[in-house]
mmCIF file of C-alpha atoms in Angstrom:
data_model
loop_
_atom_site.group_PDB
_atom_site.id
_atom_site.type_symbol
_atom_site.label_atom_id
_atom_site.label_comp_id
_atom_site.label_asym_id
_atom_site.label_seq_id
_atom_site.Cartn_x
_atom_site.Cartn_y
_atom_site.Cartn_z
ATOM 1 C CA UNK A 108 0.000 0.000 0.000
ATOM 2 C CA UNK A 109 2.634 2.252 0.954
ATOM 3 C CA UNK A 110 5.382 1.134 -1.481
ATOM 4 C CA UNK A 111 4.872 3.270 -3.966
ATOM 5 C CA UNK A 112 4.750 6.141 -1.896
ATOM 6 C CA UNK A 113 8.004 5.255 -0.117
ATOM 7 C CA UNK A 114 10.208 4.339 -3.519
ATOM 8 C CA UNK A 115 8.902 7.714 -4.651
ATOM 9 C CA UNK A 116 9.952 9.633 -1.955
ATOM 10 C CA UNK A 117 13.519 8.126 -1.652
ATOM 11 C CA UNK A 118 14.229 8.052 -5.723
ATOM 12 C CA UNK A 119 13.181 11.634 -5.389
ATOM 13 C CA UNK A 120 15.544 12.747 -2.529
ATOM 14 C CA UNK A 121 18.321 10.711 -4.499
ATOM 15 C CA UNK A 122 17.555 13.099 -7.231
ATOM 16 C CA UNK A 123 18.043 16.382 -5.302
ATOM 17 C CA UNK A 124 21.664 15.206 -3.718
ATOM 18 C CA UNK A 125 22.748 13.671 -7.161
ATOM 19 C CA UNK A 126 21.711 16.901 -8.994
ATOM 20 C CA UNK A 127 23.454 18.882 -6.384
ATOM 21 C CA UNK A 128 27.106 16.882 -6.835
ATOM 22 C CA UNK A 129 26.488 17.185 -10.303
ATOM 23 C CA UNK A 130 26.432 21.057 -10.212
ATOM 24 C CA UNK A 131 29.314 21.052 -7.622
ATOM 25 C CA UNK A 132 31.498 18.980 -9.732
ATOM 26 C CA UNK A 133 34.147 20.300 -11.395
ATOM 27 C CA UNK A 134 35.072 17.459 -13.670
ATOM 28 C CA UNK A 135 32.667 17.562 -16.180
ATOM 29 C CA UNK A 136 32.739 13.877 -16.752
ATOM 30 C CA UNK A 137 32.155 12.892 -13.551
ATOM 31 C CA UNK A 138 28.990 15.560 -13.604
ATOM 32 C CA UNK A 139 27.370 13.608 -17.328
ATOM 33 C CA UNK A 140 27.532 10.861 -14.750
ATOM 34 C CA UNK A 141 25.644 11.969 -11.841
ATOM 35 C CA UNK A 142 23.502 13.687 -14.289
ATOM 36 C CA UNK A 143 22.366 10.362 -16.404
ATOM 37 C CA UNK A 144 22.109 8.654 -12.711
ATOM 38 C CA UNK A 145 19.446 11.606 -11.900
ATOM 39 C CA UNK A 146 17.527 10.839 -15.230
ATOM 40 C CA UNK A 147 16.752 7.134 -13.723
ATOM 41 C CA UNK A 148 15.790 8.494 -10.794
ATOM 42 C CA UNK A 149 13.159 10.605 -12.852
ATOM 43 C CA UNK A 150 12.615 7.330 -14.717
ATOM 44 C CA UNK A 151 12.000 5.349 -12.122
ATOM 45 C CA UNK A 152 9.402 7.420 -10.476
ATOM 46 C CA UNK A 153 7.728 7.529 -13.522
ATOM 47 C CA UNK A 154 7.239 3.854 -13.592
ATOM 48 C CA UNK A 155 6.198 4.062 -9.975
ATOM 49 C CA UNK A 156 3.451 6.675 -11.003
ATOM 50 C CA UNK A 157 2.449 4.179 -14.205
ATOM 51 C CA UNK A 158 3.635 5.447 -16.597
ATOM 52 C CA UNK A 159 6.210 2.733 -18.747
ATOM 53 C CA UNK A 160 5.274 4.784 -22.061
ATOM 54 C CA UNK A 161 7.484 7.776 -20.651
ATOM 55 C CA UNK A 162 9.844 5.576 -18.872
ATOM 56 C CA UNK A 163 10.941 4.174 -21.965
ATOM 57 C CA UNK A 164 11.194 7.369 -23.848
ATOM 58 C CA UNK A 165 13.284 8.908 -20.910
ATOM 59 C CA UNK A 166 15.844 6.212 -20.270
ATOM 60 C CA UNK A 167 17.747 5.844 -23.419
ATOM 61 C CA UNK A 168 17.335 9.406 -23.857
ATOM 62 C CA UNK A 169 18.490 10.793 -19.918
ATOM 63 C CA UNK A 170 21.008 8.073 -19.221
ATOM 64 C CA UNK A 171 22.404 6.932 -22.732
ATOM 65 C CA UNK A 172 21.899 10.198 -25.372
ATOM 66 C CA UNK A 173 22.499 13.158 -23.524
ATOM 67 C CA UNK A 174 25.482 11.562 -21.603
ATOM 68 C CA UNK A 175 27.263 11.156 -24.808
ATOM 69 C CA UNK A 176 26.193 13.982 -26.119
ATOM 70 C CA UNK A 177 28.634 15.927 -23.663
ATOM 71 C CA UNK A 178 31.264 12.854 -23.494
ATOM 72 C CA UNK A 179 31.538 13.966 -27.936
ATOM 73 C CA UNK A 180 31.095 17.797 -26.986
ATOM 74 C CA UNK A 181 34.170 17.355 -23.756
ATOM 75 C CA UNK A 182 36.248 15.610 -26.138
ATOM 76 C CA UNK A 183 35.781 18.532 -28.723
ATOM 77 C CA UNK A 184 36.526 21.244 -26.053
ATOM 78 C CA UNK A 185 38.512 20.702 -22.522
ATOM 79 C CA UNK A 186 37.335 18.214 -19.413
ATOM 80 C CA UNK A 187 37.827 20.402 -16.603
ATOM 81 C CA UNK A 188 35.937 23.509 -15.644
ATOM 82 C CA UNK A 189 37.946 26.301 -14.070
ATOM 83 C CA UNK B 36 40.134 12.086 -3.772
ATOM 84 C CA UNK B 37 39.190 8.784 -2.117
ATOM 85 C CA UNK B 38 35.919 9.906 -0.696
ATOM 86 C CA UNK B 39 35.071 11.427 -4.576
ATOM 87 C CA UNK B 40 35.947 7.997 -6.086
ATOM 88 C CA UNK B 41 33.493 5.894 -3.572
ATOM 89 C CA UNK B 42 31.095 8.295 -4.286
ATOM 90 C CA UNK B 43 31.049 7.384 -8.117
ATOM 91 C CA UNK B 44 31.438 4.282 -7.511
ATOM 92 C CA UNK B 45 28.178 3.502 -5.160
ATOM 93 C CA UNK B 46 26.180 6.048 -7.464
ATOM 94 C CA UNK B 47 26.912 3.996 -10.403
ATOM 95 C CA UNK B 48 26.032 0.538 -8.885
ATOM 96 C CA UNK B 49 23.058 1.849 -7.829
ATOM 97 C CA UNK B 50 22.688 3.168 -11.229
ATOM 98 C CA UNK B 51 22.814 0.181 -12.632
ATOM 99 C CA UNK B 52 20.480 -1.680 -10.701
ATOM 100 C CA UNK B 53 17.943 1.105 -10.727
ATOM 101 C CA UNK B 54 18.123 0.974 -14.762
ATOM 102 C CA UNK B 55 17.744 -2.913 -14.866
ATOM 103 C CA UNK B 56 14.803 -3.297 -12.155
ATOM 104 C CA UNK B 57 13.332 -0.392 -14.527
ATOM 105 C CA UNK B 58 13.549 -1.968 -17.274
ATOM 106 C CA UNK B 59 12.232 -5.293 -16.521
ATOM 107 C CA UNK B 60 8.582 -4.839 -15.222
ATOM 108 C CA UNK B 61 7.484 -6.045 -11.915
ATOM 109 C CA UNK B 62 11.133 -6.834 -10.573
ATOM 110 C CA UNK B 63 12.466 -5.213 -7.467
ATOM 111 C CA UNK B 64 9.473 -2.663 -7.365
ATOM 112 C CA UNK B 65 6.075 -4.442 -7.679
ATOM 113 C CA UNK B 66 3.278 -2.565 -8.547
ATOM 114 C CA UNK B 67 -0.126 -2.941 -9.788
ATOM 115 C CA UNK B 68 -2.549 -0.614 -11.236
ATOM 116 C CA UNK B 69 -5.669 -0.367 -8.840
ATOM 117 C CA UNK B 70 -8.799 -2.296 -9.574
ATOM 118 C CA UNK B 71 -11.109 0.690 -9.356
ATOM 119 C CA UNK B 72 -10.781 2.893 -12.509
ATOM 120 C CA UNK B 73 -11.735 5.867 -13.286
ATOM 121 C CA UNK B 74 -14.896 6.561 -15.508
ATOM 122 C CA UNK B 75 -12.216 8.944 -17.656
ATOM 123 C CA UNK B 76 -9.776 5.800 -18.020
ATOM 124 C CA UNK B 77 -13.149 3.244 -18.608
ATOM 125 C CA UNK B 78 -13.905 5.663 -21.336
ATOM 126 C CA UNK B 79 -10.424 5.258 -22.972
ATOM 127 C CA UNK B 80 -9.849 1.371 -22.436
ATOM 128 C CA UNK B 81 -13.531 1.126 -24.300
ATOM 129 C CA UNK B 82 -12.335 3.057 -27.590
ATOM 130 C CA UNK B 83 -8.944 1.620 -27.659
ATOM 131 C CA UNK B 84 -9.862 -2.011 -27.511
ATOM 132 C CA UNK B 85 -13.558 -3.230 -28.147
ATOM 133 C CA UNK B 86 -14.062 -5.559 -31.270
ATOM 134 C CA UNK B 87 -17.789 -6.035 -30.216
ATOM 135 C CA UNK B 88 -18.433 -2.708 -31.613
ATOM 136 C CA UNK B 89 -16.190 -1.585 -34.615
ATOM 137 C CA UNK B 90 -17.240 1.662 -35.017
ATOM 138 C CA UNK B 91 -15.712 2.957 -31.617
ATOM 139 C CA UNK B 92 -11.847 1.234 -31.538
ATOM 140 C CA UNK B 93 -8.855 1.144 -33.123
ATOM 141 C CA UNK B 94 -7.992 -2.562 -31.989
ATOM 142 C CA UNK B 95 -5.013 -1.402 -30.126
ATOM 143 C CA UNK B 96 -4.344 -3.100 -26.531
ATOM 144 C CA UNK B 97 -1.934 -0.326 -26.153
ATOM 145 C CA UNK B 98 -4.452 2.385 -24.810
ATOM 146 C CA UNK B 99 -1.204 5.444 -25.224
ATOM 147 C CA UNK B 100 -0.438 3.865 -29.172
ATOM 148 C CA UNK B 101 -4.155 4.354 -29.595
ATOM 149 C CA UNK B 102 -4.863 7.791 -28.762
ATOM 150 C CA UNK B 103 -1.380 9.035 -29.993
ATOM 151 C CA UNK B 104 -1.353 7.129 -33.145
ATOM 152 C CA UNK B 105 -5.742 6.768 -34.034
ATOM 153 C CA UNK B 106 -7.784 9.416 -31.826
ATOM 154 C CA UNK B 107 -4.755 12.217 -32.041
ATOM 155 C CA UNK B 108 -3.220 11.215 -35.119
ATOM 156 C CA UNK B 109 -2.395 15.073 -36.660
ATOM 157 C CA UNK B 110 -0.917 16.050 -33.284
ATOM 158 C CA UNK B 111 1.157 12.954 -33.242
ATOM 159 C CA UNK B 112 1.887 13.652 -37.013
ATOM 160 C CA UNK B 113 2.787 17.037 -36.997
ATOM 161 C CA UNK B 114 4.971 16.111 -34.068
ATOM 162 C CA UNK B 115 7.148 13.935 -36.390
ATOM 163 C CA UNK B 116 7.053 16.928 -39.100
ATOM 164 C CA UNK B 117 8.721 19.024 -36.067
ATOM 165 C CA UNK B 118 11.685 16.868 -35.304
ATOM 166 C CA UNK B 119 11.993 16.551 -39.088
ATOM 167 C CA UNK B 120 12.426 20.016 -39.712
ATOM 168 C CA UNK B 121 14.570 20.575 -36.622
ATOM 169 C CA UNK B 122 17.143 18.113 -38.017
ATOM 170 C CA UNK B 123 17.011 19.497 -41.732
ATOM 171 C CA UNK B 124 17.862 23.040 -39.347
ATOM 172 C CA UNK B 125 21.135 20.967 -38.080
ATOM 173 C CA UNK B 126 21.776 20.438 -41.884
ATOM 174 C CA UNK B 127 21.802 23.350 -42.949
ATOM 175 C CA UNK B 128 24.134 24.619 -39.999
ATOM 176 C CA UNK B 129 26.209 22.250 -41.025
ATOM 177 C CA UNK B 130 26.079 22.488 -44.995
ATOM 178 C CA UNK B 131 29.787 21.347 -46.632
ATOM 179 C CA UNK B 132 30.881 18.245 -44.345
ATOM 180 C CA UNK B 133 32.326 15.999 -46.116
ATOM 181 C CA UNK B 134 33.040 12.268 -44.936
ATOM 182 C CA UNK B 135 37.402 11.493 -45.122
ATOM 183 C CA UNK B 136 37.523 7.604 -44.272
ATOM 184 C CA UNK B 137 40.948 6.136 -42.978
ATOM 185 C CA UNK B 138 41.718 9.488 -40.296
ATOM 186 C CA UNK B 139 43.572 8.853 -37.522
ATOM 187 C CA UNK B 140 41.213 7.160 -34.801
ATOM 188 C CA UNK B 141 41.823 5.199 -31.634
ATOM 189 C CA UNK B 142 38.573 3.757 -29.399
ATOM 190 C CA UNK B 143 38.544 2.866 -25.988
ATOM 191 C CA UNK B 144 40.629 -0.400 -24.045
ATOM 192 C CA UNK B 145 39.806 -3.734 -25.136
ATOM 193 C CA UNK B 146 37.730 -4.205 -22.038
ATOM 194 C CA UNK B 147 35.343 -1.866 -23.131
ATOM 195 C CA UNK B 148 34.931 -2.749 -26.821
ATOM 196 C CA UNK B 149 34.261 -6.537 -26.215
ATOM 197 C CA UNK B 150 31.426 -6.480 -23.689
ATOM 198 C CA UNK B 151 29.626 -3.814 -26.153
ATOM 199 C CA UNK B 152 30.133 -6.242 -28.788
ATOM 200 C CA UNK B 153 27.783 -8.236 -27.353
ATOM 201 C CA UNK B 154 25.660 -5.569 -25.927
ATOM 202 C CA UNK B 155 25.249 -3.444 -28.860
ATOM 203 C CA UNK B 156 22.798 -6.366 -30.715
ATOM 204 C CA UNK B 157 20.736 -6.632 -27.647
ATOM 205 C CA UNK B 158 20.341 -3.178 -27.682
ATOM 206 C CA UNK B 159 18.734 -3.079 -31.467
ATOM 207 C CA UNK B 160 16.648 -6.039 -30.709
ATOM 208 C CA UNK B 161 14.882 -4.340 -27.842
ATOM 209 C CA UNK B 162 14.300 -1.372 -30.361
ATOM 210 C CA UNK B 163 12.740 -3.185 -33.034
ATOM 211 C CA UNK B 164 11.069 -4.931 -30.941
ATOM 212 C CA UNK B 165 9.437 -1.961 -29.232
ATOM 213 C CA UNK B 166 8.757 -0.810 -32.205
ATOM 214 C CA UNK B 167 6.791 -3.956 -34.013
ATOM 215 C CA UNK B 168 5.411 -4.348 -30.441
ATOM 216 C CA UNK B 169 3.739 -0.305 -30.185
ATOM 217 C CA UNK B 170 0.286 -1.458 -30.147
ATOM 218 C CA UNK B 171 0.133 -4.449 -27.809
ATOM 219 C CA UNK B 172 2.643 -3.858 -25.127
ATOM 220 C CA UNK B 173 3.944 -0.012 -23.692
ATOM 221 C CA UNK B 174 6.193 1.089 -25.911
ATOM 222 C CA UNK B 175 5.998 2.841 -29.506
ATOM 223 C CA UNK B 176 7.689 4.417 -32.593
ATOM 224 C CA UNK B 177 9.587 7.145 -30.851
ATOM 225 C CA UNK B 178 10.593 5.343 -27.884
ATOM 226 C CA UNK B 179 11.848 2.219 -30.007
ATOM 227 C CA UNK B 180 14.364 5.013 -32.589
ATOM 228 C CA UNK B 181 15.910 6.533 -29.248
ATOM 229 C CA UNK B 182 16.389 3.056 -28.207
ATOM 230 C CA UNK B 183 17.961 1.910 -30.913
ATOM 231 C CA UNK B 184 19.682 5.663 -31.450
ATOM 232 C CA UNK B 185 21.835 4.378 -28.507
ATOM 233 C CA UNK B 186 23.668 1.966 -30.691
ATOM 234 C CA UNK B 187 25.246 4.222 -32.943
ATOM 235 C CA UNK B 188 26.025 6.290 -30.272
ATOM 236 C CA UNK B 189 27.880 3.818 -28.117
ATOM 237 C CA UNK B 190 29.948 3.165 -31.483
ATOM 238 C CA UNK B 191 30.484 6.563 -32.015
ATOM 239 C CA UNK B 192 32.186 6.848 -28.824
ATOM 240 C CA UNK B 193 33.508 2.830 -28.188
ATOM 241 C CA UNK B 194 35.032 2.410 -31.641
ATOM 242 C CA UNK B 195 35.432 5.689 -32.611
ATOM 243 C CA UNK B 196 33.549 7.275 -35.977
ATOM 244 C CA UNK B 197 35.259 4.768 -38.319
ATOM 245 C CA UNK B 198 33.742 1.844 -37.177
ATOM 246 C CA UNK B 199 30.475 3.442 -38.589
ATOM 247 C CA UNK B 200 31.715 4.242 -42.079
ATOM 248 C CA UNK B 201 32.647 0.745 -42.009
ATOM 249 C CA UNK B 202 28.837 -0.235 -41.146
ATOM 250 C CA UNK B 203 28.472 1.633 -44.375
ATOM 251 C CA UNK B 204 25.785 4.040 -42.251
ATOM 252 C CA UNK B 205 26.365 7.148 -44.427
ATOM 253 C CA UNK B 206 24.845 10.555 -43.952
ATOM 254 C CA UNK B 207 23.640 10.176 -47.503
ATOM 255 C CA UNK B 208 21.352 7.136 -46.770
ATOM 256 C CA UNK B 209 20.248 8.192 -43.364
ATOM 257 C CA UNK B 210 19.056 11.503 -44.779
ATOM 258 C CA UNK B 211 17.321 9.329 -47.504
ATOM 259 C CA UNK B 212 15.734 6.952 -45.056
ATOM 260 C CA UNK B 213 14.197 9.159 -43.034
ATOM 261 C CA UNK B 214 12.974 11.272 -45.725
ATOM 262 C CA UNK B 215 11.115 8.378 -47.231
ATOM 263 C CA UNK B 216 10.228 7.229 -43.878
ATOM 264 C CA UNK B 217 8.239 10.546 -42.699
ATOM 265 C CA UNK B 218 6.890 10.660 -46.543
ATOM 266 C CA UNK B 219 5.927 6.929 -46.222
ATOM 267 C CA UNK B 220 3.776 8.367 -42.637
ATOM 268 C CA UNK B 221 1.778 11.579 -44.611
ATOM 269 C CA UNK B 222 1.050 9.002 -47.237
ATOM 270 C CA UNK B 223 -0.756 6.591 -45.158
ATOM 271 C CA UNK B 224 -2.186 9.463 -43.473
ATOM 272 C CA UNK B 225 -3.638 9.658 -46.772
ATOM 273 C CA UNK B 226 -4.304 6.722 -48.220
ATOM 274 C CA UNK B 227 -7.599 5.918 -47.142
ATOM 275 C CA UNK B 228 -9.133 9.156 -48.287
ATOM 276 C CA UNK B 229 -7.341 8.505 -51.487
ATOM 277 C CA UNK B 230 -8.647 4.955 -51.805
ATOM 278 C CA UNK B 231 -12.487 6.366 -51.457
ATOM 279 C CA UNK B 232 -11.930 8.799 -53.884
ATOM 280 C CA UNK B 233 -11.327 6.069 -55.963
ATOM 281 C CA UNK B 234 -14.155 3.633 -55.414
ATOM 282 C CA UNK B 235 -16.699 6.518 -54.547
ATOM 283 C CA UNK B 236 -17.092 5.832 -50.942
ATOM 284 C CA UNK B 237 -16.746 8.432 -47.889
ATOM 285 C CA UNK B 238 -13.465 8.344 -45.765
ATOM 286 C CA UNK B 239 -11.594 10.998 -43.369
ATOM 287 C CA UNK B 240 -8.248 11.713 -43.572
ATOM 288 C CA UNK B 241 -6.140 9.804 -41.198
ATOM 289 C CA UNK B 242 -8.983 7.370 -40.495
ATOM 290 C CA UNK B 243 -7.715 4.322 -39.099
ATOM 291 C CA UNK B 244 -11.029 1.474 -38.689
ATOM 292 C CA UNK B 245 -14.424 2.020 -39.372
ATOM 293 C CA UNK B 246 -16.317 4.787 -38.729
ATOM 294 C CA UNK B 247 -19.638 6.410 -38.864
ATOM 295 C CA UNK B 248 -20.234 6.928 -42.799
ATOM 296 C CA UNK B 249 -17.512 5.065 -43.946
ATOM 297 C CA UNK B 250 -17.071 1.464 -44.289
ATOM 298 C CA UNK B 251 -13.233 0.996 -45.160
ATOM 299 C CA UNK B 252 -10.241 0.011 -42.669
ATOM 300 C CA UNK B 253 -7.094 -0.438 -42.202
ATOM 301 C CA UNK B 254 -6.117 -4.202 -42.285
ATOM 302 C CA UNK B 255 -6.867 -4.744 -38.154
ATOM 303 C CA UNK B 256 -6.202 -8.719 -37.564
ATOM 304 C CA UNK B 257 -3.105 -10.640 -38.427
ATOM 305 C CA UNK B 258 -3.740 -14.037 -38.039
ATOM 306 C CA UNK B 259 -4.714 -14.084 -33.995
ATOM 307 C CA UNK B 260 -3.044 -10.977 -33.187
ATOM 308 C CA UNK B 261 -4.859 -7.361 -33.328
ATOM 309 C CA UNK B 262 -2.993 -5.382 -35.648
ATOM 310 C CA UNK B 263 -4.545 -1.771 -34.974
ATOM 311 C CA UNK B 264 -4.165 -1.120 -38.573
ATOM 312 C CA UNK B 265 -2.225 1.698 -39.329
ATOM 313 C CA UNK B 266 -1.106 2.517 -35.660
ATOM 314 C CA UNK B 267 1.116 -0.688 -36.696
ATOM 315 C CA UNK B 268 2.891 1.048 -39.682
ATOM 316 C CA UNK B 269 2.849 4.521 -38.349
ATOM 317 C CA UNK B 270 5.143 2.873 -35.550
ATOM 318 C CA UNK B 271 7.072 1.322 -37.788
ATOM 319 C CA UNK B 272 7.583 4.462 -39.978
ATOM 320 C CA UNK B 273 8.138 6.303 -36.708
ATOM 321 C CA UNK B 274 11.178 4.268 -35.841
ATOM 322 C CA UNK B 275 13.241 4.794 -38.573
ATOM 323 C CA UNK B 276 11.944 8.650 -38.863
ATOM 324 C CA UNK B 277 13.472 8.982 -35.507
ATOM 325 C CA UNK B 278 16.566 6.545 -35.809
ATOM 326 C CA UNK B 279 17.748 8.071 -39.050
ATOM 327 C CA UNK B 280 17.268 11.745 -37.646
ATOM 328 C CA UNK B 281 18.542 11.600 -34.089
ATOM 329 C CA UNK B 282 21.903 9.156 -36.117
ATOM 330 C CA UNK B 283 22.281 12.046 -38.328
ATOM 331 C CA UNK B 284 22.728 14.189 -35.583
ATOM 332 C CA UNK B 285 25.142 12.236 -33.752
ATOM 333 C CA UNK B 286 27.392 11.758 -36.585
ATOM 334 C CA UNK B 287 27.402 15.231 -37.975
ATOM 335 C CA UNK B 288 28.028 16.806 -34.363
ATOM 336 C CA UNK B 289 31.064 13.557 -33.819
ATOM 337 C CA UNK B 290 32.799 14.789 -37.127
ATOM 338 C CA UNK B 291 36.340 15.375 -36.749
ATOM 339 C CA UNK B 292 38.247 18.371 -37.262
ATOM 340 C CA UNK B 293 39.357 17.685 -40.957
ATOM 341 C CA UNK B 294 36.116 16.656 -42.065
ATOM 342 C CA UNK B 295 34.675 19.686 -40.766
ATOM 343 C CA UNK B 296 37.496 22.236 -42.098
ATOM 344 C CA UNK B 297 35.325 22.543 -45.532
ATOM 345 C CA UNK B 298 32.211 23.489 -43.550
ATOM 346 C CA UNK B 299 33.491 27.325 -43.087
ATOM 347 C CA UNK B 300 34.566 27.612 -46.983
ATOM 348 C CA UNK B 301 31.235 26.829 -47.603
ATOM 349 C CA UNK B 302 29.921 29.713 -45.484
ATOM 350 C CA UNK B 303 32.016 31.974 -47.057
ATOM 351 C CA UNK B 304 30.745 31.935 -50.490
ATOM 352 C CA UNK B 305 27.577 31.345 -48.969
ATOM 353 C CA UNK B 306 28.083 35.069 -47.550
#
């Protein structure tokens, strides 16, 4: 009964501190990490609030496109921020 | 330093298991939708699925597929035309690339490459899959081409850009594909409208089964299976519309320096 509530509630609090070392990190690869871990998250509490239709669309697209998309645009430019 | 490298290391085990118990339904996290539904979500389970009266469903067990795809088809439609134009957009930023095989390249360690080797596959079955699956089981067109957009990405940056030239996955033919792909969607769109105006019976445009003064469907029964008709083909169409474009992306932004140098030229005279 209260499952769903309490995955919710902890995915979503992983979210907030995963999104906050991803802004405090200064290596930028490290950060496309965090950042595709914080798109499960999001993914995850989709499929707790039923819907797998946007949980499909997100995962590839949070944790395996936009990820690469800044590993190709780091390679292009420099990895560390100053 | 230490502290930073546990850190990464618990967040990505977690990672993983978070993306595997998502991925396979009713794993870790068990959940069930309740048994009391809403007279809103009654509503749309009756015109997605209900063979005992034709004029009011699309034969799509998919309830999403079925409104996106039958009961919403122009938004859905117009949708495609959007990421369409957005990519012709990258295109033109990019006008003058040219494609120089047999550059300098290097990819990742061994132990990288050989586990994606047998990754990669998986990865394109679950798209297609998705994809021929749209109307029975969650999933659909667009979610099935960013799926499967994952592949050439993971190439892109496990093997390097090389590896795809190899694969003979040119921006040529991609640009072609999905061209003929999101053509192939307006003409089915179409085709029933065009098919009455043949035999001199009434149809809408982007009709799907039958409905009230018209008698003509889409094919809606393979073998045992409910086909939904064109939801089935728009899917299909949708797939490589989206696998083409967002692969055209990926390579044109991955281009190296010497393939790019001609870009600017171009410009120029352009100007």
């Amino acid at each position: 009964m209260f499952l769903p509530a309490i995955i919710l509630l902890i995915f979503a609090f992983l979210s907030i501190v995963v999104t906050y070392l991803a802004i405090v990190e200064r290596d930028m690869l490290v950060a496309a990490i965090f950042m595709a871990f914080q798109g499960v998250c999001y993914a995850i509490i989709y499929y707790v609030l039923m819907a797998p239709d946007v949980t499909l669309a997100y995962i590839p697209i949070s944790s395996g496109l936009t990820p690469i998309l800044i590993l190709i645009v780091l390679k292009k430019t420099e990895r560390v921020e100053r | 330093m230490k502290k930073k490298d546990i850190v990464i290391a618990v967040s990505l085990a977690i990672m993983v298991i978070a993306i595997s118990s998502a991925l396979y339904a009713g794993g870790i996290i068990i959940i069930t939708p309740p048994y009391k539904v809403r007279d809103l979500a009654k509503n749309f389970l009756r015109y997605s699925y209900n063979p005992w009266n034709g004029k009011l469903t699309s034969y799509a067990l998919n309830v999403v597929s079925a409104i996106i795809w039958d009961y919403r088809g122009l938004d859905t439609v117009l949708e495609t035309a959007v990421l369409y134009s957005a990519v012709i957009g990258i295109t033109v930023l990019f006008r003058g690339i040219v494609e120089i095989r047999g550059l300098k390249h290097r990819g990742l360690s061994l132990l990288v490459k050989m586990p994606s080797r047998i990754v990669i596959p998986l990865i394109i079955a679950v798209g297609i899959s998705l994809a021929v699956h749209g109307h029975l089981t969650p999933g659909g067109g667009f979610q099935a081409g960013a799926v499967a957009t994952v592949t050439p990405a993971l190439i892109i940056t496990i093997f390097s850009i090389e590896a795809l030239y190899v694969l003979k996955l040119r921006i040529q033919k991609l640009f072609l594909m999905r061209t003929i792909a999101f053509i192939g969607i307006l003409m089915i769109s179409i085709s029933l409208f065009l098919y009455s105006l043949m035999s001199l019976t009434n149809a809408y445009v982007l009709q799907n089964m039958i409905r009230e003064h018209s008698n003509i469907s889409m094919p809606h029964w393979f073998i045992d299976v409910p086909l939904a008709g064109s939801v089935f083909l728009y899917n299909i169409l949708e797939f490589f519309t989206v696998f083409a474009g967002l692969t055209y992306v990926f390579i044109v932004y991955s281009m190296r320096r010497k393939e790019v140098e001609n870009m600017w030229e171009e410009v120029e005279t352009y100007e």
